[in-house]
PDB file of C-alpha atoms and ligand atoms in Angstrom:
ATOM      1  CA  UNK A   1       0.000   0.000   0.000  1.00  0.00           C
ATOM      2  CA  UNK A   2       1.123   3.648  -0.551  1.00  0.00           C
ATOM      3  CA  UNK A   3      -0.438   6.845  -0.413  1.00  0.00           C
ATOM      4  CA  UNK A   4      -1.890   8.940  -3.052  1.00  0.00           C
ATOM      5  CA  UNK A   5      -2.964  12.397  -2.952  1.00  0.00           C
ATOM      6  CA  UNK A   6      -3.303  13.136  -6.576  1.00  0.00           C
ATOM      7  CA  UNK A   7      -4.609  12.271 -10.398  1.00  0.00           C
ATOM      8  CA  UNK A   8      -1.300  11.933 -11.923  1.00  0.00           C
ATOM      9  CA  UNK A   9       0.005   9.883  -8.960  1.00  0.00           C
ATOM     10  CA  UNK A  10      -2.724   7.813  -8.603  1.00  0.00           C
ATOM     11  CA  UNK A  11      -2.538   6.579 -12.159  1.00  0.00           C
ATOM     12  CA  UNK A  12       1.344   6.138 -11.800  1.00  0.00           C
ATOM     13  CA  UNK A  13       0.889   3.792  -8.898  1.00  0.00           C
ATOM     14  CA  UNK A  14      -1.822   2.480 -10.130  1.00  0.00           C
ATOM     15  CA  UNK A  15      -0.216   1.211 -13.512  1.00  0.00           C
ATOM     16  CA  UNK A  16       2.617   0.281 -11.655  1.00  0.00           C
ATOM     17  CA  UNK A  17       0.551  -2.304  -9.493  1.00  0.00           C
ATOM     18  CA  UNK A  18       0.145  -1.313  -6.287  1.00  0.00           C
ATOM     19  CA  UNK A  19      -2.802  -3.108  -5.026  1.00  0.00           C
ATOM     20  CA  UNK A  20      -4.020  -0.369  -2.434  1.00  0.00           C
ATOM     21  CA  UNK A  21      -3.944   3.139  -2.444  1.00  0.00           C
ATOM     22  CA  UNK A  22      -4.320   5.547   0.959  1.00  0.00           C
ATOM     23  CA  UNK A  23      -5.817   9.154   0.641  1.00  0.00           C
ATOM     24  CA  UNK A  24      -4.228   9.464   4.321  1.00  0.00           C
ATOM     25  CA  UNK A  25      -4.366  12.173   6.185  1.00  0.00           C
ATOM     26  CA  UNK A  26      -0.561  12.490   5.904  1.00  0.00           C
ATOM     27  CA  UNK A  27      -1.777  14.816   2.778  1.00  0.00           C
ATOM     28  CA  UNK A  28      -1.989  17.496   5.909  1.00  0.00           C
ATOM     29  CA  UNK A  29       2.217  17.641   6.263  1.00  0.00           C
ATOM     30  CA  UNK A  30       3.078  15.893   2.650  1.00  0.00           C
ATOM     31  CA  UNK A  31       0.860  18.275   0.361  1.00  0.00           C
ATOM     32  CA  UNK A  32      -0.431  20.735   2.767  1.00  0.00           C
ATOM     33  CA  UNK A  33       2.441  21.987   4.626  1.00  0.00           C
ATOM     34  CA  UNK A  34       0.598  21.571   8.066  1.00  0.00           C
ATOM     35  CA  UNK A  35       2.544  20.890  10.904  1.00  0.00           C
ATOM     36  CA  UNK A  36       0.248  17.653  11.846  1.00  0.00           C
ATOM     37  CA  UNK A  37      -2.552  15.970  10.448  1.00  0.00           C
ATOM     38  CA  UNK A  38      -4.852  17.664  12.858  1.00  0.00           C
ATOM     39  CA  UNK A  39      -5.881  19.966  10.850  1.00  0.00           C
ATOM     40  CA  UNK A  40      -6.862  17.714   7.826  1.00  0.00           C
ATOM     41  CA  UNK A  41     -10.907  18.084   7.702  1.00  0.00           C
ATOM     42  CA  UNK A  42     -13.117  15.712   5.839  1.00  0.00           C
ATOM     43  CA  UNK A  43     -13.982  18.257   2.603  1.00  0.00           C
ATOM     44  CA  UNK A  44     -10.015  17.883   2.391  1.00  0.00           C
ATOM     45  CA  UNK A  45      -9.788  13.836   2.311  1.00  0.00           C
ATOM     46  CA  UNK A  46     -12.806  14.002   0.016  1.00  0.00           C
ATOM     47  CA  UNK A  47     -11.367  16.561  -2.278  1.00  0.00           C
ATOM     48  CA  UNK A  48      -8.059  14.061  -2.745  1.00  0.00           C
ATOM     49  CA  UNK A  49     -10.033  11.234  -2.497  1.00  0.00           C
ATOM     50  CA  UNK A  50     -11.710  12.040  -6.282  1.00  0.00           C
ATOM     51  CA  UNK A  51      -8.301  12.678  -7.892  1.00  0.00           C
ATOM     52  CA  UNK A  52      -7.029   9.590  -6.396  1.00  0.00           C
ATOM     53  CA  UNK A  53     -10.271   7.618  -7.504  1.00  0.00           C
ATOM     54  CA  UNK A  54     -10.294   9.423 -11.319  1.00  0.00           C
ATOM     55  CA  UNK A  55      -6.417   8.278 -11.627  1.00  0.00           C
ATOM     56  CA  UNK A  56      -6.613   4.178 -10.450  1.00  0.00           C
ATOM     57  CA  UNK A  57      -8.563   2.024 -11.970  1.00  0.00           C
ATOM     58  CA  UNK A  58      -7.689  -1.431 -10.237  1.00  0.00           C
ATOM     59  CA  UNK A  59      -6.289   0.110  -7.062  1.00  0.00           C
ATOM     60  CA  UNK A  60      -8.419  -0.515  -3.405  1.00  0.00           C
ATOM     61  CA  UNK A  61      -8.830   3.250  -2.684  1.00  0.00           C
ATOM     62  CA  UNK A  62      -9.186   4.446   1.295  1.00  0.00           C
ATOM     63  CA  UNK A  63     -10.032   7.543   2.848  1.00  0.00           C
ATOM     64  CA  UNK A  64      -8.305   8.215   6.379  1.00  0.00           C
ATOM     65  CA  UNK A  65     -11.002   9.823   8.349  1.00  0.00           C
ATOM     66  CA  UNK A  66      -9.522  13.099  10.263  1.00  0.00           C
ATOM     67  CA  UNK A  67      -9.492  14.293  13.416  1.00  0.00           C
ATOM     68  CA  UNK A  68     -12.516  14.831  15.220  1.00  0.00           C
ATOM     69  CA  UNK A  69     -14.899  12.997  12.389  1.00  0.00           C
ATOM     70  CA  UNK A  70     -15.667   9.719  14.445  1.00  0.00           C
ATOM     71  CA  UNK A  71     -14.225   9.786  17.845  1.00  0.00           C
ATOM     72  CA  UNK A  72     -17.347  11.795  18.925  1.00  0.00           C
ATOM     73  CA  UNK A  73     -19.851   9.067  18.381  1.00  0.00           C
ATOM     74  CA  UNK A  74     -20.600   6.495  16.418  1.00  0.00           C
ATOM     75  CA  UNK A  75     -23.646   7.849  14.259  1.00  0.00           C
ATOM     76  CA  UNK A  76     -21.269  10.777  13.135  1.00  0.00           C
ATOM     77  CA  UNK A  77     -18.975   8.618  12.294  1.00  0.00           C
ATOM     78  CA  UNK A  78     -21.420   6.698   9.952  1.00  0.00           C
ATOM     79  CA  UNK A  79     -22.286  10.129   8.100  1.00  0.00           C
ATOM     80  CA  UNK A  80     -18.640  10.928   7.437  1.00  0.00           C
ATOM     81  CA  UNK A  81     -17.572   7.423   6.685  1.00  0.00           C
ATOM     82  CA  UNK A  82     -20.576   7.452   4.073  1.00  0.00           C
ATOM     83  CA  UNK A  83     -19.466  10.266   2.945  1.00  0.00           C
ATOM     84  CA  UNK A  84     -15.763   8.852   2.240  1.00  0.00           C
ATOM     85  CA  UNK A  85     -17.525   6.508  -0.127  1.00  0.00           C
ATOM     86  CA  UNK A  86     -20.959   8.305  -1.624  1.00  0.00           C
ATOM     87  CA  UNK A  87     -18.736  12.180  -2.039  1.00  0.00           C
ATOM     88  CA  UNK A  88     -15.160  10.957  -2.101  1.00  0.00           C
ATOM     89  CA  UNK A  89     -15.444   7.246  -4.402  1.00  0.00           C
ATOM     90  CA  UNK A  90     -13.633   5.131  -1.494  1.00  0.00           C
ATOM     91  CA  UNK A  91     -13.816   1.871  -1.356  1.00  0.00           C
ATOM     92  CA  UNK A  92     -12.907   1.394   2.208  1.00  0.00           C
ATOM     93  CA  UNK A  93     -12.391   4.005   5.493  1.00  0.00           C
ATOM     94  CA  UNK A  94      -9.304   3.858   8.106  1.00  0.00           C
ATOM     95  CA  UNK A  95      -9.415   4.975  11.930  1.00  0.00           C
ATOM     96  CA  UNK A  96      -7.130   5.178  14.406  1.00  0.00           C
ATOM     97  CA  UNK A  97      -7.681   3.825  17.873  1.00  0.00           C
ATOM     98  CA  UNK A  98      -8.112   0.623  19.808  1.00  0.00           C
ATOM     99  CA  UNK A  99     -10.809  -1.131  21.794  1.00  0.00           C
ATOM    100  CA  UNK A 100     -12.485   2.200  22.639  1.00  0.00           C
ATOM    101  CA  UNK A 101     -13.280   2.416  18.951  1.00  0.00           C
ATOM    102  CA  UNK A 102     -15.003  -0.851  18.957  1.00  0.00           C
ATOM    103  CA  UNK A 103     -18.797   0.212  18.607  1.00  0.00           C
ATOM    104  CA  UNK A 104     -18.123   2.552  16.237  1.00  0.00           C
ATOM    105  CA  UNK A 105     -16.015   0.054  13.935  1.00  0.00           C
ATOM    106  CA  UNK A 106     -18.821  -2.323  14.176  1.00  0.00           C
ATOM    107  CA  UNK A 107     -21.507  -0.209  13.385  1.00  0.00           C
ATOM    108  CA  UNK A 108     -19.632   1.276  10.301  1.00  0.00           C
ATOM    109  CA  UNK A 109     -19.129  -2.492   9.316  1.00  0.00           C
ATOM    110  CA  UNK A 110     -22.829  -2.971   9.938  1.00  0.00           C
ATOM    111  CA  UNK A 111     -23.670  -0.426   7.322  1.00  0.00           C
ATOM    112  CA  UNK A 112     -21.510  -2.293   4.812  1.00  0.00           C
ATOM    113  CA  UNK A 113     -18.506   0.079   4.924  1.00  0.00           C
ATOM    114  CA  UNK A 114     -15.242  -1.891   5.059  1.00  0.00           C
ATOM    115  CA  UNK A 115     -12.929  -0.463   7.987  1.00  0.00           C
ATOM    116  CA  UNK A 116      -9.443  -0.439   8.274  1.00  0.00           C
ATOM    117  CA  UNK A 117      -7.831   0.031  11.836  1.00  0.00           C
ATOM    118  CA  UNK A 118      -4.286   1.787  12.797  1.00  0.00           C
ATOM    119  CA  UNK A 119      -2.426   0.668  16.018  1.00  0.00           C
ATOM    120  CA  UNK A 120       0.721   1.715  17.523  1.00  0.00           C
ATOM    121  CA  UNK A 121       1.830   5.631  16.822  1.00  0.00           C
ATOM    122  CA  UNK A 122      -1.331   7.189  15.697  1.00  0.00           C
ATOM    123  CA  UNK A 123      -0.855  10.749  14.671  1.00  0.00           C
ATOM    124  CA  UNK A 124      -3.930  12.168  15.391  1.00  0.00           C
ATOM    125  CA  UNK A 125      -3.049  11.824  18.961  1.00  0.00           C
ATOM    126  CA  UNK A 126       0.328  13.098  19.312  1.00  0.00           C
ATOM    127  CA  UNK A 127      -0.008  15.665  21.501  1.00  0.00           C
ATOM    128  CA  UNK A 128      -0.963  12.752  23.964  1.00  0.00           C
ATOM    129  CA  UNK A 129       1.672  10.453  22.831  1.00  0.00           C
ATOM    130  CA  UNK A 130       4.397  13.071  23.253  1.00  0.00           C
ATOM    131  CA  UNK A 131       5.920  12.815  19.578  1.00  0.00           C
ATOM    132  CA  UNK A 132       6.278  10.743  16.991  1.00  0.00           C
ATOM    133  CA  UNK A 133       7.330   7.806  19.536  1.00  0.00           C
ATOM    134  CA  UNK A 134       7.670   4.256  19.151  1.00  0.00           C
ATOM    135  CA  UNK A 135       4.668   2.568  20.514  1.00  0.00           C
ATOM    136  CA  UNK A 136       4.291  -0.748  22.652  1.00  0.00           C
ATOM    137  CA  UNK A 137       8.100  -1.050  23.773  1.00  0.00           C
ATOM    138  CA  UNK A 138       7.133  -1.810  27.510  1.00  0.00           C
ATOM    139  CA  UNK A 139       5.697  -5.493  27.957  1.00  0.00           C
ATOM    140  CA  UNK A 140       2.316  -4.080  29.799  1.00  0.00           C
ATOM    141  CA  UNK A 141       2.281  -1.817  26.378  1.00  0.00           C
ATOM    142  CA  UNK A 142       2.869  -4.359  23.943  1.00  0.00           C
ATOM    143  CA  UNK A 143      -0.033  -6.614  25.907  1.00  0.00           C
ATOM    144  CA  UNK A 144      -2.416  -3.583  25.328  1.00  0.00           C
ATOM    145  CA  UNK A 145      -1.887  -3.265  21.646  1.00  0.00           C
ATOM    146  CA  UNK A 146      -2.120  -7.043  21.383  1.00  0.00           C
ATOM    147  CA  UNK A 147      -5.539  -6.941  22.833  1.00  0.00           C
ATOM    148  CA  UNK A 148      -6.193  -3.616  21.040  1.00  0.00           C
ATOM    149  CA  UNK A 149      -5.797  -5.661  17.425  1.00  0.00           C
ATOM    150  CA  UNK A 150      -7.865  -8.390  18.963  1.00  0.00           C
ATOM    151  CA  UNK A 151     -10.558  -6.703  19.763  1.00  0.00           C
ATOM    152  CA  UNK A 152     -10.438  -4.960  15.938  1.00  0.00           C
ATOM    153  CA  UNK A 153     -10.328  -7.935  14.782  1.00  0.00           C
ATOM    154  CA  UNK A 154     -13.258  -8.919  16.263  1.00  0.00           C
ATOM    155  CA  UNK A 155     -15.146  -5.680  15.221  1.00  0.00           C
ATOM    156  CA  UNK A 156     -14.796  -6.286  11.807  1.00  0.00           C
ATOM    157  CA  UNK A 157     -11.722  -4.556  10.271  1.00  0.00           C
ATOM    158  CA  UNK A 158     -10.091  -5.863   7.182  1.00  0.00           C
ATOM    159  CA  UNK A 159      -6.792  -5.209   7.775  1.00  0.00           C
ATOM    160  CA  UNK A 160      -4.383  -2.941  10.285  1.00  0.00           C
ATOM    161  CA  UNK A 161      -2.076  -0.480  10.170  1.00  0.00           C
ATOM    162  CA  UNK A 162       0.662  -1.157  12.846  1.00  0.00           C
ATOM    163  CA  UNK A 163       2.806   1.899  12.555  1.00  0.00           C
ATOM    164  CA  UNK A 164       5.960   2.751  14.857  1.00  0.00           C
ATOM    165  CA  UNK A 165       6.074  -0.727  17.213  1.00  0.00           C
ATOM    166  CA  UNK A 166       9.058  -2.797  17.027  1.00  0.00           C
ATOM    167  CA  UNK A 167       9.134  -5.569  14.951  1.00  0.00           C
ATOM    168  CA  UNK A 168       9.095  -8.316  17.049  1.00  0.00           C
ATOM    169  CA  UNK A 169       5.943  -6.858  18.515  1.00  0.00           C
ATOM    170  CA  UNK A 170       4.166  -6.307  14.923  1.00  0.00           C
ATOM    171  CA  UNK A 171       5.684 -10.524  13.906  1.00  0.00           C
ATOM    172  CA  UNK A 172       3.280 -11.304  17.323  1.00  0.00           C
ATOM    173  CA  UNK A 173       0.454  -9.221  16.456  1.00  0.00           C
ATOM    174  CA  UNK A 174       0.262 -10.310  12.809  1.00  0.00           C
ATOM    175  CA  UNK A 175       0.725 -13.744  14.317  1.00  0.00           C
ATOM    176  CA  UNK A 176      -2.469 -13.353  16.450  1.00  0.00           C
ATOM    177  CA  UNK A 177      -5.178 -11.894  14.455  1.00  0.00           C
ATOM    178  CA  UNK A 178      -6.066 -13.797  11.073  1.00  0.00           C
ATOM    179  CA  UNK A 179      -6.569 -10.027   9.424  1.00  0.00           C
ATOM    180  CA  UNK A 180      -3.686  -8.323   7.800  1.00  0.00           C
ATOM    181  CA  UNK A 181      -1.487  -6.301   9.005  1.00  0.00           C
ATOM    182  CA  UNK A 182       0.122  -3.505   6.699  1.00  0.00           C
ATOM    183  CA  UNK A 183       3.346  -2.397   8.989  1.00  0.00           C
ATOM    184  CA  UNK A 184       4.906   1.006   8.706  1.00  0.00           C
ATOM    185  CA  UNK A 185       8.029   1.495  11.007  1.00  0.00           C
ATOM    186  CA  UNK A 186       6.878  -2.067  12.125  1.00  0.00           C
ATOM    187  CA  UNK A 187       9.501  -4.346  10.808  1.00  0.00           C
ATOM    188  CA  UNK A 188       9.485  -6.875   8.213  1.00  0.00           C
ATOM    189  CA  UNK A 189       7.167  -9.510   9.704  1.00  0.00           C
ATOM    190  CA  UNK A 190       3.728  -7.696   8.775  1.00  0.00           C
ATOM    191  CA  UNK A 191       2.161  -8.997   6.151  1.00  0.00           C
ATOM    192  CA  UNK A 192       2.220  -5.787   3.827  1.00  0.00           C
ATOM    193  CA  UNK A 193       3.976  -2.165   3.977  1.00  0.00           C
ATOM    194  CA  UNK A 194       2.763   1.138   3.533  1.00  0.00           C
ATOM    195  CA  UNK A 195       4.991   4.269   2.969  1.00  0.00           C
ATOM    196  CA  UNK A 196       3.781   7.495   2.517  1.00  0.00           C
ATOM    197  CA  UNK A 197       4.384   8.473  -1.156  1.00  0.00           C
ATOM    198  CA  UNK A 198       6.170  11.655  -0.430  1.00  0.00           C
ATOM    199  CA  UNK A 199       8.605   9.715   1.166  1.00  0.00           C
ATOM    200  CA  UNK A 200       9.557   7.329  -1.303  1.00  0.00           C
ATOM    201  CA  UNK A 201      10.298  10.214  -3.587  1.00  0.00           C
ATOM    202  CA  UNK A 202      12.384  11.707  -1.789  1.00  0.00           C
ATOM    203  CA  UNK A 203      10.342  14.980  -1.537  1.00  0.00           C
ATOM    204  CA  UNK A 204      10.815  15.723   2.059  1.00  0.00           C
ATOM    205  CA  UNK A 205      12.670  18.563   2.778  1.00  0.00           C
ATOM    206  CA  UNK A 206      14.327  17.126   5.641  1.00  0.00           C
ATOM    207  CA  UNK A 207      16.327  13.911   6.296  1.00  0.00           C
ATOM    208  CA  UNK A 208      14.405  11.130   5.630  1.00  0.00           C
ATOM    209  CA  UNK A 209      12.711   9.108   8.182  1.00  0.00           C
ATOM    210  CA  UNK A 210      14.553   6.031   9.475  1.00  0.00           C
ATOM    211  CA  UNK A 211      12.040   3.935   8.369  1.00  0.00           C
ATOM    212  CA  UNK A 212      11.611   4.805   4.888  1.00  0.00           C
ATOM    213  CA  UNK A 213      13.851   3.962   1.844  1.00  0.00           C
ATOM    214  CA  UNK A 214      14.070   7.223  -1.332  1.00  0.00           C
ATOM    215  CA  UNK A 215      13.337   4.906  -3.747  1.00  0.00           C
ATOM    216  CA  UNK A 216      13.704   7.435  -6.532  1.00  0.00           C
ATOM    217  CA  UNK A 217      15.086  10.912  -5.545  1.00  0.00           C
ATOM    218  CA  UNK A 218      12.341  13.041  -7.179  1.00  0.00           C
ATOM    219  CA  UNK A 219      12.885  15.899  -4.952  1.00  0.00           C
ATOM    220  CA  UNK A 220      16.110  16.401  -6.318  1.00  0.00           C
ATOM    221  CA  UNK A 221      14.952  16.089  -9.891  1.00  0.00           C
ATOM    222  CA  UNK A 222      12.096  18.703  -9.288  1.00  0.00           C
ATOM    223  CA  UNK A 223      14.443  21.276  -7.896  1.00  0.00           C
ATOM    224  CA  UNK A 224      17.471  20.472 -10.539  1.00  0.00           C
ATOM    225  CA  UNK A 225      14.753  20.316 -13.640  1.00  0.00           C
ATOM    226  CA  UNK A 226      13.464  23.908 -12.236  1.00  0.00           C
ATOM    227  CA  UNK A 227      16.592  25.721 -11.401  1.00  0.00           C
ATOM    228  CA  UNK A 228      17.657  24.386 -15.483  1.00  0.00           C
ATOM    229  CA  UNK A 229      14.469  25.697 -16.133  1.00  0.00           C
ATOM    230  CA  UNK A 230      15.372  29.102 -15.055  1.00  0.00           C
ATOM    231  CA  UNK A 231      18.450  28.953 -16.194  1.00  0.00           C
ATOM    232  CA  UNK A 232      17.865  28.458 -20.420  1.00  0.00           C
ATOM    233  CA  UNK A 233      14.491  31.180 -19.812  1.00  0.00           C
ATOM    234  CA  UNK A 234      16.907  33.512 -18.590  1.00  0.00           C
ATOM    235  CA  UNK A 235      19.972  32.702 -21.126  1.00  0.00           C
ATOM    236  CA  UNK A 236      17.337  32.839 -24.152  1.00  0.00           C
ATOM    237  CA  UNK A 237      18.106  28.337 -24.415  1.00  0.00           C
ATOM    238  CA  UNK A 238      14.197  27.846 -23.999  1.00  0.00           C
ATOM    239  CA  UNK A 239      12.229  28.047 -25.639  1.00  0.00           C
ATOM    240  CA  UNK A 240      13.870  27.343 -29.370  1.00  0.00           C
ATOM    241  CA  UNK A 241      12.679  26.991 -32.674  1.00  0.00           C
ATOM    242  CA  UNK A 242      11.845  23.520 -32.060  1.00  0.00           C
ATOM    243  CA  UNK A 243       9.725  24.398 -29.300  1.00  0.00           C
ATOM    244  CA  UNK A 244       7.886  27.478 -30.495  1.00  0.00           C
ATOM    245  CA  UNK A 245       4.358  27.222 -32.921  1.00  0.00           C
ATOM    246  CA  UNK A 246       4.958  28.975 -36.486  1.00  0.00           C
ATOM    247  CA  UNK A 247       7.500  31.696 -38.017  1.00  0.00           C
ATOM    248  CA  UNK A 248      10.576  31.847 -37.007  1.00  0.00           C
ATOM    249  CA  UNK A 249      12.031  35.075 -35.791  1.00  0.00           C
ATOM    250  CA  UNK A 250      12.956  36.895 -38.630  1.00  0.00           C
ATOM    251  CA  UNK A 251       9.388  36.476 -40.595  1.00  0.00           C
ATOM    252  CA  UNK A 252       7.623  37.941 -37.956  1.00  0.00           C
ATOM    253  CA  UNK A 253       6.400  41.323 -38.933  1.00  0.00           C
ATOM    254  CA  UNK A 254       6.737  43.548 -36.164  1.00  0.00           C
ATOM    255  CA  UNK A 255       4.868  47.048 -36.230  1.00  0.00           C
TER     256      UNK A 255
HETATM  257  O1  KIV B 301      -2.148   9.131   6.908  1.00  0.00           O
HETATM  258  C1  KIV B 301      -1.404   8.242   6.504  1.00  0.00           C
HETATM  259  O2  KIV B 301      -0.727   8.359   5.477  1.00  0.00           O
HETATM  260  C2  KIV B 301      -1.315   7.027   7.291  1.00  0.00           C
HETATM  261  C3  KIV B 301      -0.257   6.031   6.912  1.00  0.00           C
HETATM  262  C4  KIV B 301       1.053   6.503   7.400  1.00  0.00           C
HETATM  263  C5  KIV B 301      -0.581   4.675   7.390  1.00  0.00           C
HETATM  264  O3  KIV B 301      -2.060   6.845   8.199  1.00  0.00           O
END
């Protein structure tokens, strides 16, 4: 799985393969320039979640639901999940949270909406979690989060995230529940990844994170393609002859 936040991307990774696609709410800091994905709202997700569903055509497509847009109760939650899917074209909605999420992950599953669940770091609670920490690396911690995937499991999810738990903890977890697990910062034992796009194109400003890999340094290529850019629009190299529509210079009439 990877995440997608655009049309153009979308149909990349989609060509390429990549069986599921996540409009996550990582679009706040990869495309938005937020700070955290606290502020991503629902109009946002939906507003991705079209590009992303106009570019694949084989890809699973989910919508992370934001902040504030189920841990209220569970009947809001079923608006904005439906929502996901009737406004955005999902085919499947991801919350983070354990057993206290249980009702609402049942109900959603109820209504026929498939739910994915995310364990371990979840972002939308960071101020509680005091960072981007690894989760679960205490033994009373790593019992929680076991039960925590059980009792998704039993709700009805399809699959979990486990994101930021160390690996031996994910291999036991994935080991336990008969859903899949899709690890991030989790180790190799999970039964699939997910990276967040941005990341595996190197488009971070900063270092990247220790558990991604730059698989292709786009980044780079942007900035080097737009300072050459610059560079032949200043020096009179672009656009030439080749590249311009009609007369060349000297038959131009000028008045
Ligand atoms: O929002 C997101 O991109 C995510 C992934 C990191 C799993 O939740």
């Amino acid at each position: 799985m990877l995440t997608a936040y655009d049309y153009p991307t979308a149909k990349l990774l989609d060509e390429a393969g990549i069986p599921a696609l996540l409009v996550g709410d990582s679009l706040g800091m990869a495309v938005l320039g937020h700070e955290s994905t606290l502020a991503v709202t629902l109009e946002n997700i939906i507003y991705h979640l079209r590009a992303v569903v106009r570019g694949a055509r084989r890809a699973l497509i989910i919508g992370d639901m934001p902040f504030l847009t189920y841990q209220a109760d569970p009947a809001e939650a079923m608006r904005n999940a439906g929502r996901l899917l009737a406004e955005g074209g999902a085919g499947a909605v991801k919350l983070e949270g354990g057993r206290w999420l249980v009702p609402t992950i049942a109900r959603l599953v109820q209504a026929g909406i498939p739910v994915m669940g995310h364990l371990g770091l979840t972002p939308q609670s960071v101020h509680q979690l005091g960072g981007y920490k690894v989760q679960g690396k205490t033994p009373e911690a790593a019992e929680q989060l076991l039960a925590d995937a059980r009792a998704l499991e039993e709700a009805g999810v399809f699959a979990i995230v486990l994101e930021y738990v160390p690996a031996e903890l994910a291999r036991a977890i994935t080991a336990a529940v008969s859903v899949p697990t899709i690890g991030i910062g989790a180790g190799p034992y999970c039964d699939g990844q997910v990276q967040v796009i941005t990341d595996l194109l190197g488009m971070e400003p900063e270092q990247p994170r220790r558990h991604a890999r730059v698989y292709a340094p786009i980044g780079q290529l942007i900035r080097e393609a737009a300072s050459q850019y610059l560079h032949d629009v200043q020096t009179g190299a672009f656009p030439s002859a080749r590249e311009s529509f009609g007369l060349a210079k000297s038959e131009v009439a000028v008045r």
